[in-house]
Amino acid sequence: MDFCAGIWWWRLGLEQAWFKCVAFSEIDKKAEQTYRVFFGNEEKNYWDLMNIIPSELPDFDVLIAGFPCQTFSVLWQRKWMEDPRWQIIFWIEKILKEKRIKYFILENVKWLVNHDWWKTIKSILDLLWKAWYYVDWKVLNTLDYWLPQSRERAYFLWVRKDLYPFNEELQFPEKIAKGDIKNYLINDSKKYLFSDSRTLTMLRYLNNKYNAWKFSLEDIIKKEWCIIDTRQSDIRFFDGICPTLRKWRHWLIYSKDWKLRELSWLETLLLQWIPYETAKKADGVISDNDLLWQAWNAMSVNVIREIGKKFMNFISNNTKKND
């Protein structure tokens, strides 16, 4: 079962690793709408995690959650305990205890592991260790698993202690070669092609006090298949890869066929490993802006799939003991 589900990145990855979804919890109505477009109405949404009564949940073996990262993100103030979103971890603990879940997987930003001089992660590990769970964790980069996006996240694999000793230890996936960015920058819609007004905006940006005389528009157009991050204080070039997709990167652009284009909602979904056929279901149904925001605030499906395959092998090889 998936908690803090978003538009269900966990499901896409774990179904490719032979897991089956039974239900989910997502408080954002727009995210739930996108999920329904992608997957239909079969599974029940239990909405706000902090209002769930564990006894009313269906039986399930694996809990998964990408709990809110704003508390720990480098882009926020990292208020930790003062932020109410942090309290979600205690509700996850409550569900784990009452439902006696065998396994669970958590995901968060990489800054979680060294936030507040390691005090935050120590608090999480201690809390869930006392809830009777063994853990292994690692920071993985999406870039190391075929998808050409640099996106580092911390992943935690938990197993109920009474299932120990295991027939084999928990393992994280080995690295895979990077894919070709050209396979993801595929949107030819004129909507994302630079208009005259956008070109003028770009020229003003290139001539602001931070960027003046460093690059010309002609220089940028020549950089085909290079994603360009237009920050206020500087301009950054990423050859063959995409920088981390996030909400506060409002203007990622690239040059193709000697023309400048903005990164579209479709390309953003593809750069999170959403299958093309799935992504296209949202075309004209969900707004471009909502899809962009949902993709920016998501996990990379390819990493979830690879973790899921390793975790399923672990569960399968320990089934006799677990039963």
Short mmCIF file of C-alpha atoms in Angstrom, two decimals:
data_model
loop_
_atom_site.label_atom_id
_atom_site.label_comp_id
_atom_site.label_asym_id
_atom_site.label_seq_id
_atom_site.Cartn_x
_atom_site.Cartn_y
_atom_site.Cartn_z
CA MET A 1 0.00 0.00 0.00
CA ASP A 2 1.28 3.47 -0.97
CA PHE A 3 1.18 6.45 1.39
CA CYS A 4 1.86 10.06 0.32
CA ALA A 5 1.34 8.57 -3.12
CA GLY A 6 1.46 11.62 -5.38
CA ILE A 7 0.53 10.47 -8.89
CA TRP A 8 1.79 7.00 -8.03
CA TRP A 9 5.39 6.73 -9.06
CA TRP A 10 5.84 3.85 -6.61
CA ARG A 11 3.15 1.84 -8.34
CA LEU A 12 4.68 2.26 -11.80
CA GLY A 13 8.05 1.01 -10.63
CA LEU A 14 6.96 -1.75 -8.29
CA GLU A 15 4.42 -3.28 -10.67
CA GLN A 16 7.35 -3.83 -13.02
CA ALA A 17 8.96 -5.76 -10.15
CA TRP A 18 5.88 -8.02 -9.68
CA PHE A 19 4.24 -6.22 -6.75
CA LYS A 20 0.48 -5.59 -6.70
CA CYS A 21 -1.19 -2.44 -5.38
CA VAL A 22 -4.15 -2.80 -2.99
CA ALA A 23 -4.86 0.85 -1.99
CA PHE A 24 -3.27 4.24 -1.51
CA SER A 25 -3.34 7.46 0.49
CA GLU A 26 -2.99 10.89 -1.16
CA ILE A 27 -4.37 14.16 0.20
CA ASP A 28 -3.79 16.30 -2.92
CA LYS A 29 -6.96 16.19 -5.06
CA LYS A 30 -5.14 17.23 -8.24
CA ALA A 31 -2.58 14.45 -7.80
CA GLU A 32 -5.41 11.97 -7.18
CA GLN A 33 -7.12 13.13 -10.38
CA THR A 34 -3.94 12.48 -12.39
CA TYR A 35 -3.55 9.09 -10.77
CA ARG A 36 -7.09 8.13 -11.77
CA VAL A 37 -6.38 9.18 -15.35
CA PHE A 38 -3.32 6.92 -15.39
CA PHE A 39 -4.70 3.90 -13.51
CA GLY A 40 -8.48 4.09 -13.15
CA ASN A 41 -10.73 3.91 -10.12
CA GLU A 42 -10.21 0.40 -8.83
CA GLU A 43 -8.07 1.18 -5.75
CA LYS A 44 -9.44 3.13 -2.80
CA ASN A 45 -7.87 6.41 -1.73
CA TYR A 46 -7.71 6.71 2.08
CA TRP A 47 -6.81 10.41 1.74
CA ASP A 48 -5.10 12.06 4.75
CA LEU A 49 -2.57 9.68 6.28
CA MET A 50 -2.90 11.39 9.67
CA ASN A 51 -6.64 10.62 9.81
CA ILE A 52 -6.39 6.93 8.90
CA ILE A 53 -7.63 4.31 11.37
CA PRO A 54 -5.20 1.40 10.81
CA SER A 55 -7.80 -1.29 11.54
CA GLU A 56 -9.86 -0.04 8.59
CA LEU A 57 -7.02 -0.61 6.09
CA PRO A 58 -6.89 -3.75 3.94
CA ASP A 59 -4.28 -6.38 4.72
CA PHE A 60 -0.99 -5.86 2.93
CA ASP A 61 2.66 -6.93 3.24
CA VAL A 62 4.61 -3.90 2.02
CA LEU A 63 4.14 -0.25 3.00
CA ILE A 64 5.73 2.38 0.78
CA ALA A 65 5.94 6.12 1.30
CA GLY A 66 7.75 9.10 -0.16
CA PHE A 67 6.86 11.28 2.80
CA PRO A 68 7.01 15.09 2.38
CA CYS A 69 10.56 16.29 1.84
CA GLN A 70 10.13 20.05 2.32
CA THR A 71 11.23 19.86 5.96
CA PHE A 72 14.60 18.44 4.97
CA SER A 73 15.20 19.91 1.53
CA VAL A 74 18.18 22.20 1.02
CA LEU A 75 15.71 24.69 -0.48
CA TRP A 76 13.67 25.03 2.67
CA GLN A 77 14.47 26.14 6.24
CA ARG A 78 14.72 22.55 7.49
CA LYS A 79 12.60 23.20 10.57
CA TRP A 80 12.41 19.47 11.28
CA MET A 81 10.31 18.89 14.41
CA GLU A 82 8.61 22.31 14.19
CA ASP A 83 7.15 21.42 10.77
CA PRO A 84 3.81 19.52 11.05
CA ARG A 85 4.67 17.54 7.91
CA TRP A 86 7.39 15.83 9.93
CA GLN A 87 4.69 14.29 12.15
CA ILE A 88 3.72 11.98 9.28
CA ILE A 89 6.56 9.67 10.28
CA PHE A 90 4.80 8.98 13.63
CA TRP A 91 1.58 8.05 11.81
CA ILE A 92 3.54 5.68 9.61
CA GLU A 93 4.95 4.13 12.79
CA LYS A 94 1.41 3.76 14.16
CA ILE A 95 0.23 1.91 11.04
CA LEU A 96 3.30 -0.33 11.05
CA LYS A 97 2.72 -1.34 14.65
CA GLU A 98 -1.03 -1.92 14.47
CA LYS A 99 -0.99 -3.73 11.12
CA ARG A 100 2.31 -5.55 11.84
CA ILE A 101 3.55 -4.86 8.32
CA LYS A 102 6.42 -7.14 7.27
CA TYR A 103 8.26 -4.73 5.00
CA PHE A 104 8.33 -1.08 4.08
CA ILE A 105 10.27 1.32 1.88
CA LEU A 106 10.73 5.05 2.49
CA GLU A 107 12.15 7.74 0.19
CA ASN A 108 13.29 11.30 0.81
CA VAL A 109 15.75 13.95 -0.36
CA LYS A 110 19.45 13.16 0.13
CA TRP A 111 19.80 16.06 2.59
CA LEU A 112 17.81 14.04 5.10
CA VAL A 113 20.86 11.90 5.85
CA ASN A 114 23.04 14.78 7.07
CA HIS A 115 20.32 17.20 8.18
CA ASP A 116 21.04 18.82 11.55
CA TRP A 117 24.39 17.02 11.86
CA TRP A 118 22.80 13.57 11.40
CA LYS A 119 20.31 14.12 14.25
CA THR A 120 17.26 13.83 12.00
CA ILE A 121 18.16 10.50 10.42
CA LYS A 122 19.24 9.13 13.79
CA SER A 123 15.82 10.07 15.19
CA ILE A 124 14.03 8.30 12.33
CA LEU A 125 16.20 5.18 12.57
CA ASP A 126 15.82 5.02 16.36
CA LEU A 127 12.05 5.50 16.18
CA LEU A 128 11.52 2.70 13.69
CA TRP A 129 14.13 0.41 15.26
CA LYS A 130 12.11 0.61 18.47
CA ALA A 131 9.01 -0.15 16.40
CA TRP A 132 10.76 -3.47 15.67
CA TYR A 133 12.29 -2.96 12.23
CA TYR A 134 15.71 -3.66 10.78
CA VAL A 135 16.87 -1.13 8.17
CA ASP A 136 19.36 -0.62 5.37
CA TRP A 137 19.58 2.64 3.42
CA LYS A 138 21.49 4.30 0.61
CA VAL A 139 21.53 7.47 -1.49
CA LEU A 140 20.96 6.59 -5.16
CA ASN A 141 21.16 8.78 -8.26
CA THR A 142 18.61 8.37 -11.04
CA LEU A 143 21.46 8.96 -13.47
CA ASP A 144 23.00 5.60 -12.52
CA TYR A 145 19.94 3.61 -13.65
CA TRP A 146 19.63 4.35 -17.36
CA LEU A 147 17.58 7.55 -17.08
CA PRO A 148 19.62 10.68 -18.05
CA GLN A 149 18.51 12.85 -15.12
CA SER A 150 20.76 13.66 -12.17
CA ARG A 151 18.49 13.16 -9.15
CA GLU A 152 19.83 11.96 -5.80
CA ARG A 153 17.43 10.56 -3.24
CA ALA A 154 17.76 8.56 0.00
CA TYR A 155 16.00 5.16 0.03
CA PHE A 156 15.33 3.07 3.15
CA LEU A 157 14.49 -0.64 3.16
CA TRP A 158 12.91 -1.95 6.37
CA VAL A 159 12.15 -5.52 7.49
CA ARG A 160 10.34 -6.60 10.64
CA LYS A 161 12.89 -7.87 13.14
CA ASP A 162 11.16 -11.15 13.92
CA LEU A 163 11.83 -12.22 10.28
CA TYR A 164 15.59 -12.11 11.00
CA PRO A 165 17.96 -13.93 10.43
CA PHE A 166 17.49 -13.75 6.65
CA ASN A 167 18.49 -16.33 4.08
CA GLU A 168 20.22 -13.43 2.30
CA GLU A 169 20.94 -9.81 3.15
CA LEU A 170 19.14 -6.77 1.74
CA GLN A 171 20.80 -5.39 -1.38
CA PHE A 172 20.51 -2.22 -3.42
CA PRO A 173 20.64 -2.40 -7.23
CA GLU A 174 23.87 -2.23 -9.20
CA LYS A 175 24.46 0.72 -11.51
CA ILE A 176 23.25 0.65 -15.12
CA ALA A 177 24.58 2.65 -18.08
CA LYS A 178 23.03 6.06 -18.82
CA GLY A 179 20.47 6.41 -21.62
CA ASP A 180 20.48 8.89 -24.51
CA ILE A 181 18.86 12.27 -23.79
CA LYS A 182 17.63 12.41 -27.39
CA ASN A 183 15.10 9.68 -26.60
CA TYR A 184 13.40 11.96 -24.06
CA LEU A 185 13.43 15.37 -25.75
CA ILE A 186 10.80 14.39 -28.28
CA ASN A 187 8.01 16.97 -28.07
CA ASP A 188 7.70 18.82 -31.40
CA SER A 189 4.67 20.89 -30.41
CA LYS A 190 4.93 24.56 -31.41
CA LYS A 191 3.54 25.42 -27.98
CA TYR A 192 6.96 24.96 -26.38
CA LEU A 193 8.91 26.55 -29.21
CA PHE A 194 10.30 30.00 -28.41
CA SER A 195 8.07 32.77 -29.68
CA ASP A 196 9.34 36.26 -30.46
CA SER A 197 8.33 37.46 -26.99
CA ARG A 198 10.13 34.57 -25.30
CA THR A 199 13.20 35.25 -27.39
CA LEU A 200 13.18 38.86 -26.22
CA THR A 201 12.85 37.66 -22.62
CA MET A 202 15.83 35.38 -23.17
CA LEU A 203 17.89 38.24 -24.61
CA ARG A 204 17.12 40.38 -21.56
CA TYR A 205 18.13 37.50 -19.31
CA LEU A 206 21.43 37.03 -21.15
CA ASN A 207 22.16 40.70 -20.69
CA ASN A 208 21.22 41.08 -17.03
CA LYS A 209 23.87 42.05 -14.48
CA TYR A 210 24.72 38.42 -13.74
CA ASN A 211 25.07 37.08 -17.28
CA ALA A 212 26.06 40.13 -19.33
CA TRP A 213 28.34 39.30 -22.27
CA LYS A 214 29.02 35.71 -21.17
CA PHE A 215 26.90 34.04 -23.85
CA SER A 216 25.00 35.13 -26.91
CA LEU A 217 21.73 33.69 -28.17
CA GLU A 218 23.67 32.20 -31.10
CA ASP A 219 26.03 30.41 -28.66
CA ILE A 220 23.10 28.75 -26.93
CA ILE A 221 21.30 27.71 -30.11
CA LYS A 222 24.44 25.89 -31.23
CA LYS A 223 24.37 23.67 -28.12
CA GLU A 224 21.99 21.04 -29.48
CA TRP A 225 20.70 18.39 -27.04
CA CYS A 226 22.17 20.34 -24.13
CA ILE A 227 19.70 21.20 -21.37
CA ILE A 228 20.16 24.74 -20.12
CA ASP A 229 19.27 25.81 -16.58
CA THR A 230 18.48 29.53 -16.60
CA ARG A 231 19.07 30.58 -13.01
CA GLN A 232 18.96 34.24 -12.10
CA SER A 233 22.59 34.45 -11.02
CA ASP A 234 24.11 32.24 -13.68
CA ILE A 235 23.37 30.00 -16.62
CA ARG A 236 24.35 26.30 -16.51
CA PHE A 237 24.73 23.79 -19.32
CA PHE A 238 24.11 20.04 -19.00
CA ASP A 239 25.40 18.03 -21.94
CA GLY A 240 23.53 14.76 -22.41
CA ILE A 241 21.74 14.88 -19.04
CA CYS A 242 18.95 16.75 -17.32
CA PRO A 243 19.55 18.51 -13.98
CA THR A 244 17.36 17.54 -11.06
CA LEU A 245 13.74 18.30 -11.90
CA ARG A 246 12.22 20.35 -9.11
CA LYS A 247 9.52 22.95 -8.58
CA TRP A 248 11.82 25.93 -8.35
CA ARG A 249 13.46 25.32 -11.74
CA HIS A 250 10.90 27.20 -13.79
CA TRP A 251 12.71 27.49 -17.09
CA LEU A 252 14.68 24.52 -18.40
CA ILE A 253 15.33 24.92 -22.12
CA TYR A 254 17.23 23.16 -24.88
CA SER A 255 18.14 23.60 -28.53
CA LYS A 256 16.92 21.20 -31.20
CA ASP A 257 16.98 21.71 -34.97
CA TRP A 258 18.61 25.11 -34.35
CA LYS A 259 15.61 26.35 -32.36
CA LEU A 260 15.13 26.94 -28.65
CA ARG A 261 12.42 25.02 -26.81
CA GLU A 262 11.13 24.83 -23.24
CA LEU A 263 11.03 21.45 -21.55
CA SER A 264 7.42 20.30 -21.91
CA TRP A 265 5.18 18.42 -19.48
CA LEU A 266 5.49 15.29 -21.64
CA GLU A 267 9.29 15.40 -21.69
CA THR A 268 9.33 16.04 -17.93
CA LEU A 269 7.21 12.93 -17.32
CA LEU A 270 9.43 10.89 -19.63
CA LEU A 271 12.49 12.12 -17.72
CA GLN A 272 10.92 10.55 -14.63
CA TRP A 273 10.51 7.23 -16.53
CA ILE A 274 6.74 7.48 -16.99
CA PRO A 275 5.97 5.30 -20.04
CA TYR A 276 4.96 7.31 -23.10
CA GLU A 277 1.60 5.52 -23.44
CA THR A 278 0.76 6.29 -19.79
CA ALA A 279 1.85 9.92 -20.01
CA LYS A 280 -0.23 10.57 -23.14
CA LYS A 281 -3.41 9.63 -21.26
CA ALA A 282 -3.17 12.98 -19.47
CA ASP A 283 -2.90 15.01 -22.68
CA GLY A 284 -5.77 17.50 -22.74
CA VAL A 285 -7.23 16.07 -19.52
CA ILE A 286 -4.82 17.42 -16.91
CA SER A 287 -3.41 20.94 -17.30
CA ASP A 288 0.17 21.28 -18.52
CA ASN A 289 1.07 23.27 -15.41
CA ASP A 290 -0.31 20.63 -13.02
CA LEU A 291 1.57 17.87 -14.84
CA LEU A 292 4.81 19.85 -14.66
CA TRP A 293 4.44 20.44 -10.93
CA GLN A 294 3.53 16.82 -10.26
CA ALA A 295 6.51 15.56 -12.27
CA TRP A 296 8.90 17.96 -10.56
CA ASN A 297 7.72 16.71 -7.14
CA ALA A 298 8.14 13.03 -7.90
CA MET A 299 10.37 9.99 -7.66
CA SER A 300 12.08 8.44 -10.66
CA VAL A 301 10.24 5.29 -11.68
CA ASN A 302 13.38 3.57 -12.99
CA VAL A 303 15.06 3.65 -9.56
CA ILE A 304 11.91 2.37 -7.85
CA ARG A 305 11.75 -0.51 -10.35
CA GLU A 306 15.35 -1.54 -9.73
CA ILE A 307 14.92 -1.32 -5.95
CA GLY A 308 11.68 -3.29 -6.25
CA LYS A 309 13.33 -6.09 -8.22
CA LYS A 310 16.02 -6.50 -5.56
CA PHE A 311 13.48 -6.29 -2.75
CA MET A 312 11.18 -8.84 -4.38
CA ASN A 313 14.10 -11.25 -4.74
CA PHE A 314 14.87 -10.74 -1.06
CA ILE A 315 11.23 -11.40 -0.06
CA SER A 316 10.97 -14.47 -2.35
CA ASN A 317 14.17 -15.99 -1.01
CA ASN A 318 12.94 -15.56 2.57
CA THR A 319 9.32 -16.65 1.97
CA LYS A 320 9.51 -20.01 3.73
CA LYS A 321 10.90 -18.46 6.86
CA ASN A 322 8.49 -15.53 6.73
CA ASP A 323 5.48 -17.82 6.41
#
